[in-house]
Amino acid sequence: MVAETQSASAAVVKDTTTRDFRQDVIAESLKRPVLVDFWAPWCGPCRQLAPIIEKVVKAAQGRVALVKLNIDDHPDIPGQLGIQSIPAVIAFQKGQPVDGFVGVLPESQVKSFIERLVGPLDGVDTLLDEADGKAAAGDVAGAAELYASVLAQAPDNTRAIGALVRLHVTLGDLEGARGFLNAVPEDKAADPHIAAARVALDLATQAEGLGDVRELEQRVAADADDHQARFDLALALNGRNRRQDATLHLIEIVRRDRGWNDDGARRQLLQFFEAWGPADPASVLGRRRLSSVLFA
């Protein structure tokens, strides 16, 4: 979680120069609003404003970016824009300055300023939590509608993208899931939500080639130590969203033969947990059962 937060922060807050201003501000504002914080090291109010505006921008989860320009080192741009007092914040959207303020504002007013550009900042997390609840309850259509609403406000929200990938996997629409993943920007590819969604898709793709579940169940019933059949059965069951059954079969392999296939059953369980997320009931059950087997 710490690494995820640091990565997200680096993406939305950066310093710029006169040379990079066109790329960092003008070009970037074609994709999302960009706030330019004009400051100087000697400016006490600038140091007061900096943590406030950075906190609110980071809370916006990528819907707005913050670019900081030291006017002592780079006076040309503030001179062209008529900046006469600092701290000064100018918002750019679609390549043009659209709003701004001068001086130190309290956090509530900075938040209101940003919300004029991108809409309510609290709404995205609320929608995501509601969508997660619907997905957990099996309301796939309702969850998908809410995730889509989030992406309408924040097109690069990785939590919503990853959730939609997993929903398509659950429905067996692997091509639809691949479509969402293929549209993820390269700089978001390593995001934990995207990585977990990719694992879920890989597991479902792997399960497609395992054949009929009933045949695998018959092989396991005929020989409880046929670990390969049990392993394949676990993958196939996960591909059909029978997560707890898949978990229990892998734990049974660990219980019977921890070293089978170079500890393959335990490693596969960990991959399941990554794909499902730590709060999924199957992950919770699996970790508890696995601990009881490993540390009995």
Coordinates of C-alpha atoms in Angstrom, one line a residue:
M1 CA 0.0 0.0 0.0
V2 CA 2.9 2.4 0.8
A3 CA 4.5 1.7 -2.6
E4 CA 1.1 2.3 -4.3
T5 CA 0.6 5.6 -2.6
Q6 CA 4.1 6.8 -3.4
S7 CA 3.7 5.8 -7.1
A8 CA 0.3 7.6 -7.3
S9 CA 1.8 10.7 -5.6
A10 CA 4.7 10.8 -8.1
A11 CA 2.3 10.7 -11.0
V12 CA 0.2 13.8 -9.9
V13 CA 2.8 16.1 -8.3
K14 CA 6.0 17.2 -10.0
D15 CA 8.3 20.1 -10.5
T16 CA 8.7 21.7 -13.9
T17 CA 11.0 24.1 -15.8
T18 CA 10.6 26.7 -18.5
R19 CA 11.7 24.1 -21.1
D20 CA 9.3 21.4 -19.9
F21 CA 6.3 23.6 -19.2
R22 CA 4.6 23.0 -22.5
Q23 CA 4.7 19.2 -22.0
D24 CA 4.1 19.1 -18.3
V25 CA 1.3 21.7 -18.3
I26 CA -0.1 22.5 -21.7
A27 CA 0.0 18.9 -23.2
E28 CA -1.0 17.2 -19.9
S29 CA -4.0 19.6 -19.5
L30 CA -5.5 18.1 -22.6
K31 CA -6.0 14.9 -20.6
R32 CA -6.9 16.3 -17.2
P33 CA -6.8 19.7 -15.4
V34 CA -3.3 20.8 -14.3
L35 CA -2.7 23.2 -11.4
V36 CA 0.5 25.2 -11.6
D37 CA 1.8 26.3 -8.2
F38 CA 4.1 29.3 -8.7
W39 CA 6.4 29.6 -5.7
A40 CA 9.9 30.5 -4.4
P41 CA 12.2 29.2 -1.7
W42 CA 12.1 32.5 0.3
C43 CA 8.3 32.6 0.3
G44 CA 6.8 31.6 3.7
P45 CA 3.2 31.5 2.5
C46 CA 4.3 29.2 -0.3
R47 CA 5.6 26.7 2.3
Q48 CA 2.3 26.9 4.1
L49 CA 0.2 26.3 0.9
A50 CA 2.4 23.5 -0.5
P51 CA 1.3 20.6 1.9
I52 CA -2.3 21.7 1.7
I53 CA -2.6 21.7 -2.0
E54 CA -0.5 18.5 -2.4
K55 CA -2.8 16.7 0.1
V56 CA -6.0 17.6 -1.8
V57 CA -4.5 16.9 -5.2
K58 CA -3.4 13.4 -4.1
A59 CA -6.8 12.8 -2.6
A60 CA -8.2 13.4 -6.1
Q61 CA -6.6 10.1 -7.2
G62 CA -5.3 11.2 -10.6
R63 CA -8.2 13.4 -11.7
V64 CA -6.0 16.5 -11.5
A65 CA -2.3 17.1 -11.6
L66 CA -0.1 19.6 -9.7
V67 CA 3.0 21.1 -11.3
K68 CA 5.3 23.3 -9.3
L69 CA 7.4 26.1 -10.8
N70 CA 10.1 27.9 -8.9
I71 CA 9.8 31.5 -10.2
D72 CA 13.4 32.4 -9.1
D73 CA 14.9 29.7 -11.3
H74 CA 12.3 30.1 -14.1
P75 CA 10.9 33.6 -14.3
D76 CA 9.9 33.6 -18.0
I77 CA 6.5 31.7 -17.6
P78 CA 5.2 33.7 -14.6
G79 CA 6.3 36.9 -16.3
Q80 CA 4.3 36.0 -19.5
L81 CA 1.3 35.1 -17.3
G82 CA 1.5 38.3 -15.3
I83 CA 2.1 36.6 -12.0
Q84 CA 3.0 39.4 -9.6
S85 CA 2.4 37.8 -6.2
I86 CA 3.0 34.4 -4.8
P87 CA 1.9 31.8 -3.9
A88 CA -0.2 31.8 -7.0
V89 CA -2.0 28.8 -8.4
I90 CA -3.3 28.8 -12.0
A91 CA -5.5 25.9 -13.3
F92 CA -5.0 24.8 -16.9
Q93 CA -7.6 22.8 -18.9
K94 CA -7.5 21.9 -22.5
G95 CA -4.3 23.9 -22.9
Q96 CA -5.7 27.1 -21.5
P97 CA -5.6 28.8 -18.1
V98 CA -9.2 28.7 -16.7
D99 CA -9.1 29.6 -13.0
G100 CA -6.7 30.5 -10.2
F101 CA -6.1 32.0 -6.8
V102 CA -3.4 33.9 -5.0
G103 CA -2.3 33.5 -1.4
V104 CA -2.8 30.7 1.2
L105 CA -6.3 29.1 1.3
P106 CA -7.5 26.7 3.9
E107 CA -7.9 23.0 2.8
S108 CA -11.6 23.3 2.4
Q109 CA -11.3 26.2 -0.1
V110 CA -8.5 24.4 -2.0
K111 CA -10.8 21.4 -2.2
S112 CA -13.7 23.5 -3.5
F113 CA -11.4 25.1 -6.1
I114 CA -10.4 21.7 -7.4
E115 CA -14.0 20.4 -7.3
R116 CA -15.0 23.2 -9.6
L117 CA -12.7 21.6 -12.2
V118 CA -13.4 17.9 -11.7
G119 CA -16.5 17.5 -9.6
P120 CA -16.9 16.1 -6.0
L121 CA -13.7 14.5 -4.7
D122 CA -15.5 12.3 -2.2
G123 CA -17.8 10.8 -4.7
V124 CA -15.3 8.5 -6.4
D125 CA -14.4 6.5 -3.2
T126 CA -18.1 6.3 -2.2
L127 CA -19.0 4.9 -5.6
L128 CA -16.2 2.5 -5.6
D129 CA -17.1 1.2 -2.1
E130 CA -20.8 0.8 -3.2
A131 CA -19.7 -1.0 -6.4
D132 CA -17.5 -3.4 -4.5
G133 CA -20.4 -4.2 -2.2
K134 CA -22.7 -4.9 -5.2
A135 CA -20.0 -7.1 -6.8
A136 CA -19.5 -9.1 -3.6
A137 CA -23.3 -9.6 -3.4
G138 CA -23.4 -10.9 -6.9
D139 CA -25.0 -7.9 -8.5
V140 CA -22.7 -7.8 -11.5
A141 CA -24.8 -5.4 -13.6
G142 CA -25.2 -2.9 -10.7
A143 CA -21.5 -3.0 -9.9
A144 CA -20.5 -2.6 -13.5
E145 CA -22.7 0.5 -13.8
L146 CA -21.1 2.1 -10.8
Y147 CA -17.6 1.3 -11.9
A148 CA -18.4 2.9 -15.3
S149 CA -19.7 6.0 -13.5
V150 CA -16.3 6.2 -11.7
L151 CA -14.4 6.0 -15.0
A152 CA -16.6 8.7 -16.5
Q153 CA -15.2 11.0 -13.8
A154 CA -11.7 9.5 -13.5
P155 CA -10.8 7.6 -16.7
D156 CA -7.5 6.4 -15.3
N157 CA -8.9 5.1 -11.9
T158 CA -7.1 1.8 -11.7
R159 CA -9.3 0.4 -8.9
A160 CA -12.4 0.7 -11.2
I161 CA -10.5 -0.7 -14.3
G162 CA -9.2 -3.6 -12.3
A163 CA -12.6 -4.4 -10.9
L164 CA -14.3 -4.3 -14.3
V165 CA -11.6 -6.7 -15.6
R166 CA -12.4 -9.1 -12.8
L167 CA -16.2 -8.8 -13.4
H168 CA -15.7 -9.7 -17.0
V169 CA -13.6 -12.7 -15.9
T170 CA -16.4 -13.8 -13.5
L171 CA -18.9 -13.6 -16.4
G172 CA -16.6 -15.6 -18.6
D173 CA -16.1 -12.7 -21.0
L174 CA -12.3 -13.0 -21.3
E175 CA -12.1 -11.0 -24.5
G176 CA -13.9 -8.1 -22.7
A177 CA -11.5 -8.4 -19.8
R178 CA -8.5 -8.3 -22.2
G179 CA -10.0 -5.2 -23.9
F180 CA -10.0 -3.3 -20.6
L181 CA -6.4 -4.4 -19.8
N182 CA -5.2 -3.5 -23.3
A183 CA -6.5 0.1 -22.8
V184 CA -4.5 0.6 -19.6
P185 CA -1.8 3.3 -20.1
E186 CA 1.7 1.9 -19.9
D187 CA 2.5 4.0 -16.8
K188 CA -0.4 2.3 -15.0
A189 CA 0.6 -1.3 -15.9
A190 CA 2.3 -2.0 -12.7
D191 CA -0.4 -0.6 -10.5
P192 CA -1.5 -3.3 -7.9
H193 CA -5.2 -3.2 -9.0
I194 CA -4.1 -3.8 -12.6
A195 CA -1.6 -6.4 -11.7
A196 CA -4.3 -8.3 -9.7
A197 CA -6.7 -8.1 -12.5
R198 CA -4.1 -9.4 -15.0
V199 CA -3.5 -12.4 -12.7
A200 CA -7.3 -13.1 -12.6
L201 CA -7.4 -13.1 -16.4
D202 CA -4.4 -15.3 -16.7
L203 CA -5.9 -17.8 -14.3
A204 CA -9.2 -17.8 -16.2
T205 CA -7.3 -18.3 -19.5
Q206 CA -5.4 -21.2 -18.0
A207 CA -8.6 -22.8 -16.7
E208 CA -10.1 -22.8 -20.2
G209 CA -7.8 -25.6 -21.3
L210 CA -8.4 -27.9 -18.4
G211 CA -11.4 -29.8 -19.6
D212 CA -14.6 -30.8 -17.9
V213 CA -14.8 -30.3 -14.1
R214 CA -16.8 -33.5 -13.6
E215 CA -14.0 -35.6 -15.2
L216 CA -11.4 -34.0 -12.9
E217 CA -13.7 -34.5 -9.9
Q218 CA -14.0 -38.2 -10.8
R219 CA -10.2 -38.6 -11.0
V220 CA -9.8 -37.0 -7.6
A221 CA -12.5 -39.2 -6.1
A222 CA -10.8 -42.3 -7.6
D223 CA -7.4 -41.4 -6.3
A224 CA -7.1 -38.8 -3.5
D225 CA -3.4 -38.6 -4.1
D226 CA -3.7 -37.6 -7.7
H227 CA -2.4 -34.2 -6.9
Q228 CA -2.1 -33.0 -10.6
A229 CA -5.8 -33.8 -11.1
R230 CA -6.7 -32.0 -7.8
F231 CA -4.5 -29.0 -8.9
D232 CA -6.2 -28.8 -12.3
L233 CA -9.6 -29.1 -10.6
A234 CA -8.8 -26.2 -8.4
L235 CA -7.8 -24.1 -11.4
A236 CA -11.0 -25.1 -13.2
L237 CA -13.2 -24.4 -10.2
N238 CA -11.6 -20.9 -9.9
G239 CA -12.3 -20.3 -13.6
R240 CA -16.0 -21.0 -12.7
N241 CA -15.9 -18.6 -9.8
R242 CA -16.1 -21.4 -7.2
R243 CA -13.3 -19.9 -5.2
Q244 CA -13.8 -21.6 -1.8
D245 CA -13.9 -25.0 -3.4
A246 CA -10.7 -24.2 -5.4
T247 CA -9.0 -23.0 -2.2
L248 CA -9.9 -26.2 -0.2
H249 CA -8.5 -28.4 -2.9
L250 CA -5.2 -26.6 -3.0
I251 CA -4.9 -26.7 0.8
E252 CA -5.6 -30.5 0.7
I253 CA -2.6 -30.9 -1.6
V254 CA -0.5 -28.9 0.8
R255 CA -1.8 -31.0 3.7
R256 CA -1.0 -34.3 1.9
D257 CA 2.3 -33.4 0.2
R258 CA 3.7 -29.9 0.9
G259 CA 6.7 -30.5 -1.4
W260 CA 4.6 -31.6 -4.4
N261 CA 5.6 -29.8 -7.6
D262 CA 8.1 -27.6 -5.8
D263 CA 5.5 -26.3 -3.3
G264 CA 3.2 -25.5 -6.3
A265 CA -0.1 -25.8 -4.5
R266 CA 0.8 -23.1 -1.9
R267 CA 2.3 -20.8 -4.5
Q268 CA -0.9 -21.2 -6.6
L269 CA -2.9 -20.3 -3.5
L270 CA -0.9 -17.1 -3.1
Q271 CA -1.6 -16.2 -6.7
F272 CA -5.3 -16.8 -6.1
F273 CA -5.2 -14.4 -3.1
E274 CA -3.5 -11.8 -5.2
A275 CA -6.2 -12.1 -7.9
W276 CA -9.1 -12.1 -5.5
G277 CA -7.9 -9.4 -3.1
P278 CA -7.3 -9.8 0.7
A279 CA -10.9 -9.0 1.7
D280 CA -12.5 -11.7 -0.5
P281 CA -14.1 -14.4 1.7
A282 CA -12.2 -17.1 -0.1
S283 CA -8.9 -15.3 0.6
V284 CA -9.8 -15.0 4.3
L285 CA -10.8 -18.6 4.5
G286 CA -7.7 -19.8 2.5
R287 CA -5.2 -17.9 4.6
R288 CA -6.8 -19.2 7.8
R289 CA -6.8 -22.8 6.6
L290 CA -3.4 -22.6 5.1
S291 CA -1.9 -21.3 8.4
S292 CA -3.5 -24.1 10.3
V293 CA -1.9 -26.6 8.0
L294 CA 1.5 -25.0 7.8
F295 CA 1.8 -24.3 11.6
A296 CA -0.1 -27.2 13.1

